[in-house]
Tab-separated table of C-alpha atoms in Angstrom:
chain	number	residue	atom	x	y	z
Y	123	UNK	CA	110.619	95.075	113.966
Y	124	UNK	CA	107.586	94.415	116.214
Y	125	UNK	CA	105.428	93.496	113.216
Y	126	UNK	CA	104.531	89.989	114.441
Y	127	UNK	CA	102.704	88.913	117.579
Y	128	UNK	CA	105.721	86.882	118.684
Y	129	UNK	CA	108.075	89.872	118.410
Y	130	UNK	CA	105.588	92.084	120.245
Y	131	UNK	CA	105.119	89.581	123.023
Y	132	UNK	CA	108.885	89.245	123.404
Y	133	UNK	CA	109.100	93.044	123.742
Y	134	UNK	CA	106.381	92.979	126.431
Y	135	UNK	CA	107.985	90.063	128.255
Y	136	UNK	CA	111.394	91.773	128.360
Y	137	UNK	CA	109.955	95.273	128.928
Y	138	UNK	CA	111.809	96.531	125.858
Y	139	UNK	CA	111.871	100.330	125.917
Y	140	UNK	CA	112.823	100.295	122.236
Y	141	UNK	CA	109.299	99.072	121.461
Y	142	UNK	CA	107.631	102.089	123.087
Y	143	UNK	CA	105.829	104.062	120.405
Y	144	UNK	CA	105.713	101.153	117.953
Y	145	UNK	CA	102.614	99.622	119.538
Y	146	UNK	CA	100.573	99.608	122.754
Y	147	UNK	CA	99.226	96.611	124.640
Y	148	UNK	CA	95.884	96.172	126.315
Y	149	UNK	CA	95.322	93.759	129.170
Y	150	UNK	CA	91.795	92.373	129.027
Y	151	UNK	CA	91.887	91.030	132.577
Y	152	UNK	CA	92.542	94.476	134.089
Y	153	UNK	CA	90.983	96.721	131.449
Y	154	UNK	CA	94.082	98.919	131.067
Y	155	UNK	CA	96.548	99.629	128.279
Y	156	UNK	CA	100.301	100.224	128.607
Y	157	UNK	CA	103.555	100.825	126.839
Y	158	UNK	CA	105.560	97.671	126.037
Y	159	UNK	CA	108.237	98.855	128.465
Y	160	UNK	CA	105.819	99.331	131.372
Y	161	UNK	CA	107.433	98.296	134.695
Y	162	UNK	CA	104.198	96.725	135.947
Y	163	UNK	CA	103.876	92.970	136.402
Y	164	UNK	CA	103.945	91.100	133.087
Y	165	UNK	CA	100.408	89.958	132.148
Y	166	UNK	CA	99.495	86.533	130.859
Y	167	UNK	CA	99.933	86.335	127.102
Y	168	UNK	CA	96.358	85.169	126.505
Y	169	UNK	CA	95.092	88.382	128.122
Y	170	UNK	CA	97.107	90.706	125.870
Y	171	UNK	CA	95.863	92.582	122.796
Y	172	UNK	CA	97.974	94.921	120.648
Y	173	UNK	CA	96.986	98.364	119.381
Y	174	UNK	CA	98.580	100.813	116.898
Y	175	UNK	CA	97.809	103.866	119.051
Y	176	UNK	CA	96.475	104.874	122.487
Y	177	UNK	CA	93.291	106.043	120.768
Y	178	UNK	CA	92.654	102.572	119.377
Y	179	UNK	CA	93.057	101.115	122.867
Y	180	UNK	CA	90.631	103.656	124.318
Y	181	UNK	CA	88.156	102.894	121.544
Y	182	UNK	CA	88.249	99.260	122.708
Y	183	UNK	CA	87.091	100.380	126.159
Y	184	UNK	CA	90.469	100.294	127.929
Y	185	UNK	CA	91.853	102.944	130.288
Y	186	UNK	CA	95.471	104.198	130.494
Y	187	UNK	CA	97.966	102.699	132.935
Y	188	UNK	CA	98.893	105.067	135.781
Y	189	UNK	CA	102.451	103.729	135.985
Y	190	UNK	CA	103.731	104.053	132.414
Y	191	UNK	CA	101.328	106.834	131.284
Y	192	UNK	CA	100.878	105.463	127.727
Y	193	UNK	CA	99.204	108.631	126.402
Y	194	UNK	CA	102.496	110.491	126.703
Y	195	UNK	CA	101.965	112.198	130.046
Y	196	UNK	CA	105.245	112.592	131.876
Y	197	UNK	CA	107.407	112.337	128.735
Y	198	UNK	CA	109.550	115.347	127.806
Y	199	UNK	CA	107.381	117.589	125.653
Y	200	UNK	CA	110.496	118.625	123.764
Y	201	UNK	CA	110.867	115.174	122.178
Y	202	UNK	CA	107.958	115.552	119.762
Y	203	UNK	CA	108.934	119.124	118.917
Y	204	UNK	CA	112.545	118.034	118.402
Y	205	UNK	CA	111.550	115.333	115.902
Y	206	UNK	CA	109.417	117.819	113.977
Y	207	UNK	CA	112.348	120.270	113.964
Y	208	UNK	CA	114.631	117.573	112.567
Y	209	UNK	CA	112.080	116.793	109.843
Y	210	UNK	CA	112.050	120.461	108.817
Y	211	UNK	CA	115.877	120.557	108.812
Y	212	UNK	CA	116.028	117.511	106.549
Y	213	UNK	CA	113.374	118.917	104.203
Y	214	UNK	CA	115.098	122.305	103.907
Y	215	UNK	CA	118.654	120.977	103.419
Y	216	UNK	CA	120.045	120.937	99.876
Y	217	UNK	CA	121.672	117.540	100.504
Y	218	UNK	CA	120.745	115.000	103.211
Y	219	UNK	CA	122.458	116.035	106.484
Y	220	UNK	CA	124.410	113.377	108.345
Y	221	UNK	CA	123.076	111.818	111.539
Y	222	UNK	CA	126.095	113.213	113.403
Y	223	UNK	CA	125.350	116.786	112.246
Y	224	UNK	CA	121.669	116.504	113.172
Y	225	UNK	CA	122.536	115.099	116.585
Y	226	UNK	CA	125.121	117.795	117.279
Y	227	UNK	CA	122.609	120.541	116.566
Y	228	UNK	CA	120.227	119.009	119.122
Y	229	UNK	CA	122.979	118.262	121.686
Y	230	UNK	CA	122.306	114.528	121.504
Y	231	UNK	CA	124.344	111.474	120.651
Y	232	UNK	CA	123.650	110.024	117.175
Y	233	UNK	CA	122.314	106.796	118.728
Y	234	UNK	CA	119.909	108.653	121.019
Y	235	UNK	CA	118.645	110.820	118.184
Y	236	UNK	CA	118.127	107.810	115.908
Y	237	UNK	CA	116.142	105.935	118.580
Y	238	UNK	CA	114.052	108.989	119.391
Y	239	UNK	CA	113.282	109.665	115.727
Y	240	UNK	CA	112.438	106.059	114.918
Y	241	UNK	CA	110.356	105.694	118.077
Y	242	UNK	CA	108.067	108.514	116.934
Y	243	UNK	CA	108.006	108.038	113.167
Y	244	UNK	CA	108.928	104.376	112.727
Y	245	UNK	CA	111.820	105.189	110.359
Y	246	UNK	CA	115.360	106.500	110.820
Y	247	UNK	CA	116.485	110.052	109.917
Y	248	UNK	CA	118.397	108.594	106.959
Y	249	UNK	CA	115.303	106.800	105.656
Y	250	UNK	CA	113.307	110.013	105.999
Y	251	UNK	CA	116.006	111.997	104.195
Y	252	UNK	CA	116.116	109.421	101.394
Y	253	UNK	CA	112.343	109.624	100.988
Y	254	UNK	CA	112.456	113.446	100.861
Y	255	UNK	CA	115.212	113.350	98.238
Y	256	UNK	CA	113.345	110.783	96.134
Y	257	UNK	CA	110.236	112.950	96.284
Y	258	UNK	CA	112.267	115.914	95.051
Y	259	UNK	CA	113.596	113.784	92.219
Y	260	UNK	CA	110.086	112.819	91.134
Y	261	UNK	CA	109.077	116.479	91.061
Y	262	UNK	CA	112.245	117.592	89.257
Y	263	UNK	CA	111.858	114.907	86.578
Y	264	UNK	CA	108.444	116.336	85.670
Y	265	UNK	CA	110.088	119.548	84.495
Y	266	UNK	CA	111.477	120.414	81.088
Y	267	UNK	CA	115.176	120.452	82.061
Y	268	UNK	CA	117.857	117.826	81.605
Y	269	UNK	CA	117.837	114.628	83.650
Y	270	UNK	CA	121.313	115.368	85.038
Y	271	UNK	CA	120.175	118.761	86.320
Y	272	UNK	CA	117.148	117.146	87.967
Y	273	UNK	CA	119.407	114.662	89.762
Y	274	UNK	CA	121.601	117.370	91.263
Y	275	UNK	CA	118.628	119.626	92.058
Y	276	UNK	CA	117.093	116.769	94.045
Y	277	UNK	CA	120.226	116.547	96.229
Y	278	UNK	CA	122.129	113.634	94.685
Y	279	UNK	CA	125.913	114.071	94.631
Y	280	UNK	CA	126.407	111.642	91.755
Y	281	UNK	CA	124.165	110.307	88.960
Y	282	UNK	CA	125.055	106.733	89.896
Y	283	UNK	CA	123.504	107.235	93.347
Y	284	UNK	CA	120.336	108.603	91.780
Y	285	UNK	CA	119.971	105.698	89.367
Y	286	UNK	CA	120.506	103.208	92.187
Y	287	UNK	CA	117.904	104.938	94.353
Y	288	UNK	CA	115.451	105.289	91.469
Y	289	UNK	CA	115.631	101.588	90.745
Y	290	UNK	CA	114.720	100.814	94.341
Y	291	UNK	CA	112.248	103.599	95.098
Y	292	UNK	CA	110.715	104.744	91.817
Y	293	UNK	CA	110.544	101.321	90.193
Y	294	UNK	CA	112.158	102.710	87.029
Y	295	UNK	CA	115.205	104.676	85.875
Y	296	UNK	CA	115.142	108.499	86.023
Y	297	UNK	CA	114.916	108.514	82.235
Y	298	UNK	CA	111.828	106.317	82.285
Y	299	UNK	CA	110.317	108.416	85.069
Y	300	UNK	CA	110.809	111.578	83.022
Y	301	UNK	CA	109.193	109.859	80.051
Y	302	UNK	CA	106.082	109.144	82.128
Y	303	UNK	CA	106.925	105.502	82.769
Y	304	UNK	CA	107.666	104.764	79.133
Y	305	UNK	CA	109.397	101.407	78.879
Y	306	UNK	CA	108.182	100.199	82.267
Y	307	UNK	CA	106.114	97.001	82.129
Y	308	UNK	CA	103.233	96.503	84.547
Y	309	UNK	CA	101.580	93.096	84.693
Y	310	UNK	CA	97.992	92.830	85.873
Y	311	UNK	CA	95.166	90.342	86.283
Y	312	UNK	CA	91.413	90.562	86.844
Y	313	UNK	CA	89.431	88.400	89.229
Y	314	UNK	CA	86.194	88.344	91.170
Y	315	UNK	CA	86.511	88.671	94.939
Y	316	UNK	CA	83.807	89.049	97.563
Y	317	UNK	CA	84.304	92.819	97.126
Y	318	UNK	CA	83.447	92.708	93.407
Y	319	UNK	CA	85.676	92.851	90.358
Y	320	UNK	CA	89.281	93.242	91.438
Y	321	UNK	CA	92.322	94.340	89.439
Y	322	UNK	CA	95.751	93.563	90.871
Y	323	UNK	CA	98.908	94.900	89.193
Y	324	UNK	CA	102.635	94.533	89.854
Y	325	UNK	CA	105.978	95.885	88.688
Y	326	UNK	CA	109.225	93.967	89.040
Y	327	UNK	CA	109.458	95.342	92.610
Y	328	UNK	CA	106.048	94.254	93.852
Y	329	UNK	CA	102.367	95.154	93.912
Y	330	UNK	CA	101.622	98.646	92.609
Y	331	UNK	CA	97.818	98.578	92.474
Y	332	UNK	CA	94.823	96.762	93.910
Y	333	UNK	CA	91.648	98.328	92.525
Y	334	UNK	CA	88.020	97.452	93.266
Y	335	UNK	CA	85.065	98.129	90.991
Y	336	UNK	CA	82.276	96.739	88.866
Y	337	UNK	CA	83.583	97.140	85.322
Y	338	UNK	CA	86.783	95.547	83.969
Y	339	UNK	CA	87.340	98.142	81.251
Y	340	UNK	CA	87.019	100.985	83.739
Y	341	UNK	CA	89.543	99.379	86.094
Y	342	UNK	CA	92.099	98.845	83.312
Y	343	UNK	CA	91.545	102.393	82.053
Y	344	UNK	CA	92.184	103.777	85.550
Y	345	UNK	CA	95.427	101.786	85.758
Y	346	UNK	CA	96.544	103.050	82.344
Y	347	UNK	CA	95.751	106.644	83.270
Y	348	UNK	CA	97.719	106.427	86.506
Y	349	UNK	CA	100.875	104.994	84.935
Y	350	UNK	CA	100.843	107.145	81.799
Y	351	UNK	CA	103.152	105.680	79.199
Y	352	UNK	CA	103.947	102.389	80.927
Y	353	UNK	CA	103.279	99.185	79.020
Y	354	UNK	CA	100.431	97.124	80.498
Y	355	UNK	CA	100.410	93.361	80.027
Y	356	UNK	CA	98.293	90.597	81.481
Y	357	UNK	CA	100.312	88.499	83.936
Y	358	UNK	CA	101.177	85.051	82.676
Y	359	UNK	CA	100.282	82.007	84.800
Y	360	UNK	CA	103.276	80.687	86.710
Y	361	UNK	CA	105.237	83.962	86.577
Y	362	UNK	CA	106.442	85.717	89.780
Y	363	UNK	CA	104.043	88.542	88.994
Y	364	UNK	CA	101.111	86.150	88.859
Y	365	UNK	CA	102.160	84.661	92.202
Y	366	UNK	CA	102.172	88.102	93.815
Y	367	UNK	CA	98.784	88.800	92.289
Y	368	UNK	CA	97.356	85.491	93.512
Y	369	UNK	CA	98.787	86.175	96.987
Y	370	UNK	CA	97.139	89.606	96.993
Y	371	UNK	CA	93.775	88.105	96.104
Y	372	UNK	CA	94.243	85.573	98.905
Y	373	UNK	CA	95.082	88.401	101.333
Y	374	UNK	CA	91.733	90.025	100.563
Y	375	UNK	CA	90.170	86.865	101.995
Y	376	UNK	CA	92.736	86.559	104.833
Y	377	UNK	CA	93.989	90.055	105.850
Y	378	UNK	CA	96.656	88.684	108.185
Y	379	UNK	CA	98.642	87.569	105.091
Y	380	UNK	CA	98.895	91.100	103.649
Y	381	UNK	CA	101.931	92.171	105.706
Y	382	UNK	CA	104.309	89.814	103.886
Y	383	UNK	CA	103.501	91.002	100.362
Y	384	UNK	CA	106.140	93.058	98.482
Y	385	UNK	CA	104.873	96.498	97.482
Y	386	UNK	CA	105.955	99.109	94.946
Y	387	UNK	CA	104.185	102.003	96.638
Y	388	UNK	CA	105.400	104.922	94.486
Y	389	UNK	CA	104.149	107.732	96.704
Y	390	UNK	CA	105.577	110.900	98.221
Y	391	UNK	CA	107.622	110.759	101.418
Y	392	UNK	CA	104.613	111.790	103.497
Y	393	UNK	CA	102.256	109.376	101.747
Y	394	UNK	CA	104.651	106.470	102.260
Y	395	UNK	CA	104.897	107.366	105.944
Y	396	UNK	CA	101.105	107.275	106.265
Y	397	UNK	CA	100.751	104.073	104.245
Y	398	UNK	CA	103.377	102.259	106.309
Y	399	UNK	CA	101.534	103.322	109.473
Y	400	UNK	CA	98.307	101.960	107.986
Y	401	UNK	CA	99.941	98.568	107.490
Y	402	UNK	CA	100.698	98.449	111.215
Y	403	UNK	CA	97.006	98.639	112.173
Y	404	UNK	CA	95.899	95.086	113.032
Y	405	UNK	CA	92.846	93.610	111.322
Y	406	UNK	CA	89.745	94.152	113.426
Y	407	UNK	CA	90.914	97.518	114.781
Y	408	UNK	CA	90.285	101.081	113.624
Y	409	UNK	CA	91.842	104.487	114.267
Y	410	UNK	CA	90.740	108.037	113.525
Y	411	UNK	CA	92.557	110.322	111.114
Y	412	UNK	CA	93.741	112.368	114.096
Y	413	UNK	CA	95.125	109.293	115.840
Y	414	UNK	CA	96.921	108.243	112.672
Y	415	UNK	CA	98.426	111.724	112.339
Y	416	UNK	CA	99.633	111.554	115.946
Y	417	UNK	CA	101.067	108.070	115.376
Y	418	UNK	CA	103.386	109.386	112.635
Y	419	UNK	CA	104.465	112.390	114.684
Y	420	UNK	CA	102.314	114.916	112.770
Y	421	UNK	CA	99.393	115.646	115.153
Y	422	UNK	CA	98.341	118.777	113.231
Y	423	UNK	CA	98.343	117.064	109.818
Y	424	UNK	CA	94.931	115.399	110.037
Y	425	UNK	CA	93.758	116.699	106.662
Y	426	UNK	CA	96.997	115.703	104.966
Y	427	UNK	CA	96.692	112.222	106.470
Y	428	UNK	CA	93.139	111.960	105.138
Y	429	UNK	CA	94.373	113.017	101.692
Y	430	UNK	CA	97.124	110.372	101.804
Y	431	UNK	CA	94.530	107.724	102.663
Y	432	UNK	CA	92.450	108.879	99.720
Y	433	UNK	CA	95.482	108.642	97.421
Y	434	UNK	CA	96.088	104.986	98.290
Y	435	UNK	CA	95.800	102.801	95.173
Y	436	UNK	CA	96.550	99.466	96.887
Y	437	UNK	CA	93.196	98.575	98.426
Y	438	UNK	CA	92.977	96.241	101.435
Y	439	UNK	CA	96.728	95.439	101.371
Y	440	UNK	CA	97.319	99.011	102.564
Y	441	UNK	CA	94.234	99.067	104.804
Y	442	UNK	CA	93.004	102.653	104.612
Y	443	UNK	CA	89.537	101.236	105.306
Y	444	UNK	CA	90.584	100.916	108.971
Y	445	UNK	CA	90.565	104.703	109.395
Y	446	UNK	CA	87.276	106.243	110.501
Y	447	UNK	CA	85.941	109.663	111.448
Y	448	UNK	CA	86.288	111.103	114.937
Y	449	UNK	CA	82.567	110.478	115.492
Y	450	UNK	CA	82.879	106.842	114.390
Y	451	UNK	CA	81.482	107.458	110.901
Y	452	UNK	CA	82.917	105.592	107.917
Y	453	UNK	CA	83.870	108.821	106.071
Y	454	UNK	CA	84.986	108.452	102.454
Y	455	UNK	CA	86.539	105.478	100.683
Y	456	UNK	CA	87.909	105.404	97.150
Y	457	UNK	CA	86.042	102.177	96.373
Y	458	UNK	CA	82.776	103.057	98.107
Y	459	UNK	CA	81.524	103.186	101.684
Y	460	UNK	CA	79.588	99.941	101.182
Y	461	UNK	CA	82.833	98.042	100.556
Y	462	UNK	CA	84.438	99.776	103.537
Y	463	UNK	CA	81.572	98.666	105.783
Y	464	UNK	CA	81.891	95.082	104.471
Y	465	UNK	CA	85.623	95.029	105.114
Y	466	UNK	CA	85.304	96.302	108.685
Y	467	UNK	CA	82.481	93.897	109.438
Y	468	UNK	CA	84.459	90.938	108.035
Y	469	UNK	CA	87.517	91.841	110.130
Y	470	UNK	CA	85.699	92.040	113.449
Y	471	UNK	CA	86.995	89.352	115.864
């Protein structure tokens, strides 16, 4: 939802309140930025630019609209605190609480709670609960106990549910996960891009790694170290894996094509939240770590957001290079500040 320019423009044209919090629009003819649901006169489409956060709009030299107060002024302060409270409730529950139970505890209707939660975090309470449970499962599977015990400890009511979730979220069965990825096959290919030697790898779910470097052996060794006991194979020409890999290499040249690529992210719940937010930052725009933390509803988690950016193994496709320091500095980058500077320069409109 609201990932394409057409869908965003439709939200602006219809003043869709549901789009508030998903993106902000700047009007170049007036020099202001607004919420999509702003009651002001609809601007001409050619004068509209889209931003992932108010901070990004301010960095572009725009000022906030006095009617819709896009920085949050005038909104109930309890909303943000309520969402954070719900997150803590989900994280502390032994099994995922139902939407109805969460809503009742906050004296809201389930629909209102779901819209509020998704408006701030971009995902539903159920999706957040699923991610928390999957993260618990990953941790539990690293222990010495039985797989069945790990499934129940993570909050699954039945092994069948866990195996279904693991296939979708972990990219492997719980047994394979406990064995360090043993039995999982990862296909990869090497190529030369304008950023240097590039390794792209994929599981049966989608891309799991895009690594940049100067030495092929070092890149393959890093992939092998990350996936432990998984079997690494070179992708065969004409296979679906090779097509994904070729599409990823093309997206390095044309960043606007990255959003459509299937990914097998394999991160924690918090990391996935950060990485999904990164994918919503348009090419040519940057945000600070603080702005990114605010965008996911965790304004005090700046350091954790920075750590999640540093843990990103899918370069360019998950564009952590678009996050800069509060003072405008490039800060760190897994594949070198020089590559980060090249990427930002290439993406400038």
